[in-house]
Coordinates of C-alpha atoms in Angstrom, one line a residue:
M651 CA 16.4 -3.9 4.9
A652 CA 20.2 -3.5 5.1
T653 CA 19.9 -5.4 8.9
M654 CA 18.1 -7.8 7.1
L655 CA 20.7 -8.4 4.1
S656 CA 23.7 -8.7 6.5
T657 CA 21.6 -11.0 9.7
C658 CA 20.3 -13.3 6.9
P659 CA 23.2 -15.3 5.4
Q660 CA 20.6 -18.3 4.4
L661 CA 19.6 -15.4 1.8
W662 CA 22.4 -13.5 1.2
G663 CA 25.3 -15.4 2.2
P664 CA 28.6 -16.8 -0.6
N665 CA 26.7 -20.5 -0.4
S666 CA 22.9 -19.5 -0.6
A667 CA 22.2 -19.3 -4.3
P668 CA 21.7 -23.2 -5.0
L669 CA 19.2 -23.1 -2.1
F670 CA 17.1 -19.8 -2.7
S671 CA 17.8 -19.6 -6.5
G672 CA 13.8 -18.5 -6.8
L673 CA 13.8 -21.1 -10.1
R674 CA 10.1 -22.9 -10.6
R675 CA 9.3 -26.0 -11.0
S676 CA 8.5 -27.3 -15.0
S677 CA 5.5 -26.0 -16.6
T678 CA 5.6 -29.5 -18.6
S679 CA 4.6 -31.3 -15.2
T680 CA 1.7 -33.1 -15.4
Q681 CA 1.2 -32.2 -11.7
S682 CA -1.2 -29.5 -11.0
F683 CA 0.1 -26.6 -9.2
F684 CA -2.4 -27.0 -6.4
Q685 CA -1.5 -30.4 -6.1
P686 CA 1.1 -31.4 -3.1
S687 CA 4.0 -34.2 -4.2
S688 CA 3.7 -37.2 -2.8
S689 CA 7.1 -37.3 -1.9
S690 CA 7.6 -33.6 -0.5
S691 CA 9.4 -34.7 2.6
S692 CA 12.2 -36.1 0.7
R693 CA 12.6 -33.3 -1.8
P694 CA 15.0 -30.4 -1.6
S695 CA 13.4 -27.0 -0.1
R696 CA 13.4 -25.3 -3.8
T697 CA 13.4 -27.1 -7.2
I698 CA 16.0 -26.3 -9.3
I699 CA 14.9 -26.1 -12.7
A700 CA 15.8 -23.2 -15.2
M701 CA 11.9 -21.8 -16.4
A702 CA 11.2 -18.9 -18.6
G703 CA 11.7 -15.7 -17.2
T704 CA 14.8 -14.4 -14.9
G705 CA 14.2 -17.1 -12.2
K706 CA 15.7 -14.5 -9.4
F707 CA 14.6 -14.0 -6.0
F708 CA 13.2 -11.3 -5.6
V709 CA 13.1 -8.7 -2.7
G710 CA 11.8 -5.5 -2.2
G711 CA 11.3 -2.7 0.4
N712 CA 8.5 -0.1 0.8
W713 CA 9.6 2.7 3.0
K714 CA 6.3 3.7 2.8
C715 CA 5.7 7.2 4.2
N716 CA 8.9 7.1 6.5
G717 CA 12.0 8.8 6.5
T718 CA 14.0 12.4 6.1
K719 CA 16.6 13.5 4.3
D720 CA 19.2 12.3 6.3
S721 CA 17.8 9.1 7.6
I722 CA 17.6 8.0 3.7
K723 CA 21.3 9.2 3.2
Q724 CA 22.2 6.9 6.1
L725 CA 19.7 3.8 4.9
V726 CA 20.9 4.2 1.5
S727 CA 24.5 4.2 2.5
D728 CA 23.9 0.8 4.6
L729 CA 22.7 -0.5 1.4
N730 CA 25.5 0.6 -0.9
S731 CA 27.9 -1.3 1.6
A732 CA 25.6 -4.6 1.5
T733 CA 26.6 -7.4 -0.2
L734 CA 24.2 -9.2 -2.3
E735 CA 23.5 -12.3 -4.2
P736 CA 24.0 -11.4 -8.1
D737 CA 20.9 -13.7 -8.9
V738 CA 18.8 -11.5 -6.1
D739 CA 16.5 -9.0 -7.4
V740 CA 16.3 -6.2 -5.0
V741 CA 14.0 -3.3 -5.3
V742 CA 13.3 -0.2 -2.8
G743 CA 10.3 2.1 -2.5
P744 CA 11.4 5.9 -1.3
P745 CA 8.2 8.2 -0.7
F746 CA 8.2 10.5 -3.9
V747 CA 10.0 13.1 -2.8
Y748 CA 12.8 11.1 -1.8
I749 CA 13.3 9.2 -5.4
D750 CA 15.5 11.5 -6.7
Q751 CA 18.0 11.6 -3.7
V752 CA 18.0 8.2 -3.7
K753 CA 18.3 7.4 -7.3
S754 CA 21.3 9.9 -8.0
S755 CA 23.0 8.3 -4.6
L756 CA 21.9 4.2 -4.8
T757 CA 23.9 1.7 -6.4
D758 CA 22.2 0.8 -9.6
R759 CA 22.7 -3.0 -8.6
I760 CA 19.6 -1.9 -6.6
E761 CA 16.2 -0.7 -8.7
I762 CA 13.9 2.0 -7.4
A763 CA 10.0 1.3 -7.3
A764 CA 7.2 3.9 -7.1
Q765 CA 4.6 3.2 -4.3
N766 CA 2.0 4.4 -6.3
S767 CA 0.9 5.7 -10.0
W768 CA -2.1 7.2 -11.7
I769 CA -4.4 5.5 -14.0
G770 CA -3.6 7.1 -17.0
K771 CA -1.6 9.8 -18.7
G772 CA -0.9 12.9 -16.7
G773 CA -2.9 15.9 -16.7
V774 CA -5.4 17.7 -14.3
F775 CA -5.1 15.4 -11.5
T776 CA -3.9 17.1 -8.9
G777 CA -1.8 15.1 -6.1
E778 CA -0.8 12.6 -8.6
I779 CA 2.1 11.0 -10.5
S780 CA 1.9 9.3 -13.6
A781 CA 4.5 6.6 -14.7
E782 CA 5.5 8.6 -17.6
Q783 CA 6.9 11.2 -14.7
L784 CA 8.1 7.7 -12.6
K785 CA 9.8 6.4 -15.5
D786 CA 11.6 9.9 -16.1
I787 CA 13.2 10.0 -12.9
G788 CA 14.0 6.3 -13.1
C789 CA 12.1 4.2 -11.9
K790 CA 12.0 0.8 -13.1
W791 CA 8.9 -0.6 -10.7
V792 CA 5.9 0.5 -9.0
I793 CA 3.7 -0.8 -6.1
L794 CA 0.2 -1.2 -6.7
G795 CA -3.0 -2.4 -4.8
H796 CA -1.2 -2.5 -1.6
S797 CA -3.4 -3.3 1.3
E798 CA -3.3 0.5 2.7
R799 CA -4.3 1.7 -0.8
R800 CA -7.4 -0.5 -0.7
H801 CA -8.1 -0.6 3.1
V802 CA -7.1 3.1 3.9
I803 CA -7.6 4.9 0.4
G804 CA -10.5 3.4 -0.7
E805 CA -9.2 1.7 -3.9
D806 CA -11.5 -1.2 -5.6
D807 CA -9.9 -3.8 -7.2
Q808 CA -11.0 -2.7 -10.8
F809 CA -9.4 0.9 -10.0
I810 CA -6.0 -1.3 -9.2
G811 CA -6.1 -3.6 -11.9
K812 CA -6.2 -0.4 -14.8
K813 CA -3.5 0.9 -12.8
A814 CA -1.4 -1.7 -13.3
A815 CA -2.3 -2.0 -16.7
Y816 CA -1.7 1.2 -17.6
A817 CA 2.1 1.1 -16.0
L818 CA 3.1 -1.9 -17.5
G819 CA 2.1 -0.3 -20.9
Q820 CA 4.5 2.8 -20.3
N821 CA 7.1 -0.4 -19.6
L822 CA 7.1 -0.1 -15.4
G823 CA 7.2 -3.6 -13.7
V824 CA 4.5 -3.8 -11.2
I825 CA 4.6 -5.4 -7.7
A826 CA 1.0 -6.3 -7.4
C827 CA -0.2 -6.8 -4.1
I828 CA -3.1 -9.0 -3.1
G829 CA -4.4 -10.4 0.4
E830 CA -6.6 -10.9 2.6
L831 CA -8.6 -9.2 6.0
L832 CA -8.4 -11.2 9.1
E833 CA -11.9 -11.5 9.3
E834 CA -11.5 -13.1 5.8
R835 CA -9.7 -15.5 6.6
E836 CA -11.3 -16.2 9.8
A837 CA -14.6 -16.9 7.0
G838 CA -12.7 -19.1 4.9
K839 CA -12.5 -16.3 2.3
T840 CA -8.6 -15.7 1.7
F841 CA -8.5 -17.7 -1.7
D842 CA -11.9 -15.9 -2.9
V843 CA -10.6 -12.4 -2.1
C844 CA -6.8 -13.3 -3.9
F845 CA -8.6 -15.0 -6.6
K846 CA -10.8 -11.7 -7.2
Q847 CA -8.3 -9.1 -6.7
L848 CA -6.1 -11.3 -9.5
K849 CA -9.0 -11.5 -11.6
A850 CA -9.0 -7.7 -11.8
Y851 CA -5.0 -7.6 -12.7
A852 CA -5.8 -10.2 -15.4
G853 CA -8.7 -8.6 -16.9
R854 CA -12.3 -8.7 -17.5
S855 CA -14.0 -12.3 -17.5
S856 CA -16.1 -13.3 -20.8
S857 CA -19.3 -15.3 -19.7
S858 CA -19.4 -16.7 -23.6
I859 CA -16.1 -18.3 -23.7
L860 CA -15.8 -18.9 -19.8
L861 CA -12.1 -17.4 -20.5
V862 CA -10.5 -14.5 -18.5
V863 CA -9.5 -11.5 -21.0
N864 CA -6.1 -9.9 -20.5
A865 CA -6.4 -6.2 -19.4
V866 CA -2.5 -6.2 -18.8
P867 CA -0.3 -6.5 -22.2
S868 CA 1.6 -9.0 -20.6
W869 CA 2.3 -10.4 -16.9
D870 CA 6.9 -10.8 -18.0
N871 CA 7.2 -7.3 -15.6
I872 CA 4.9 -8.6 -13.0
V873 CA 5.9 -9.5 -9.5
I874 CA 2.6 -11.1 -7.2
A875 CA 3.0 -9.8 -3.8
Y876 CA 0.8 -11.7 -1.3
E877 CA 0.3 -9.7 2.0
P878 CA -2.1 -11.0 4.4
V879 CA -3.5 -7.6 5.7
W880 CA -3.8 -9.4 9.2
A881 CA 0.2 -9.6 9.1
I882 CA 1.0 -5.9 8.0
G883 CA 2.8 -4.0 10.4
T884 CA 1.0 -5.9 13.0
G885 CA 4.4 -8.6 13.9
K886 CA 2.2 -11.5 13.0
V887 CA 3.2 -13.3 10.2
A888 CA 1.8 -16.0 8.2
S889 CA 3.4 -19.5 9.2
P890 CA 5.7 -20.5 6.3
E891 CA 3.1 -22.8 5.6
Q892 CA 0.1 -20.7 5.5
A893 CA 1.5 -18.4 3.3
Q894 CA 3.1 -21.9 0.9
E895 CA -0.6 -22.8 0.9
V896 CA -1.9 -19.3 -0.6
H897 CA 1.0 -18.9 -2.8
V898 CA 0.5 -22.3 -4.2
A899 CA -3.2 -21.6 -5.0
V900 CA -2.0 -18.4 -6.7
R901 CA 0.1 -20.1 -9.1
D902 CA -2.7 -22.5 -9.7
W903 CA -5.4 -19.9 -10.3
L904 CA -2.5 -18.5 -13.0
A905 CA -2.1 -21.7 -14.8
K906 CA -5.8 -22.2 -15.2
N907 CA -7.3 -18.5 -16.1
V908 CA -4.0 -17.2 -17.6
S909 CA -1.6 -19.9 -18.4
A910 CA 0.6 -22.4 -17.5
E911 CA 3.8 -20.7 -18.6
V912 CA 2.9 -17.6 -16.7
A913 CA 1.8 -19.4 -13.6
S914 CA 5.5 -20.8 -13.8
K915 CA 7.2 -17.7 -14.2
T916 CA 5.7 -15.4 -12.4
R917 CA 7.7 -14.5 -9.0
I918 CA 5.1 -14.5 -6.1
I919 CA 6.6 -13.0 -3.1
Y920 CA 5.1 -12.7 0.1
G921 CA 4.9 -9.8 2.6
G922 CA 3.5 -9.2 5.9
S923 CA 5.9 -8.1 9.0
V924 CA 8.9 -10.0 7.1
N925 CA 12.4 -9.7 8.8
A926 CA 16.0 -11.3 9.5
G927 CA 14.7 -13.5 12.2
N928 CA 11.7 -15.1 9.8
S929 CA 12.4 -14.7 6.2
A930 CA 14.7 -17.3 6.2
E931 CA 12.4 -20.4 6.9
L932 CA 9.9 -18.7 4.7
A933 CA 12.1 -18.8 1.7
K934 CA 12.7 -22.3 2.4
K935 CA 8.9 -22.8 0.4
E936 CA 9.2 -23.9 -2.9
D937 CA 6.5 -21.4 -4.3
I938 CA 7.8 -18.3 -1.9
D939 CA 10.3 -16.4 -4.7
G940 CA 10.8 -13.6 -2.2
F941 CA 9.5 -10.6 0.0
L942 CA 8.0 -7.1 -0.2
V943 CA 9.4 -6.3 3.4
G944 CA 7.7 -3.2 5.3
G945 CA 9.2 -2.2 8.5
A946 CA 12.6 -4.2 8.7
S947 CA 13.4 -2.2 5.3
L948 CA 14.3 0.8 6.8
K949 CA 16.8 -0.7 9.3

């Protein structure tokens, strides 16, 4: 991740803030979030309009099940010496056993995320970590719904949604992952899959009023991470246009099913083999508000 920060001046250099500030278009616009502008060829890569919420570009590093005390000590040293733009939120997600080491040695400028949390308060749940425990050791965020939790561990949409609701209720920020498998993309089901996963975060559907009833207490502390499963750890990356298409659709879903305000202020970040070589072009897309970085965050 330190390599990505230092080798991507478009994101992190002194002149980058106006281009990649992460601010979104006004929610008072009559144009649909899903409808491309007829003047898109002449507009800047990111609309600079102050909105509710932080409006900051968001970069998270998911270290997954990697690292030793020595390698993490070096990684923290590299991060501590990196120059970060003031209007960019930076978060790292170490393995549970190293969170305390990272918290005690990493600059306060970078916040810490856990890679998972339990569905409720702690107790007789061997091997699980509660949101209360994460807060106790200084975590500000938790990554939930990552493809490996879904497709390797076997967590379903509703289980992940309940986890998110509980974590948010304990004042943890949630990096809420969504994304489709390769066969789902090839079958034209990308939007169906992503919307189904979003619906589980939002809550249950009420057939009587045809609205989504929120399960999460608030959307203020949610960052949505679109991670096409076929691009995670494979070296394949969704093109900027492919990623933007899904990000716009996600924002449109939020506008229609939650509120225009939530759609406007919620940051939607991209993950899937992001690195220093492709991040700048992805970041130019208006609805890509940051990244969740995997392997490159270890460099």
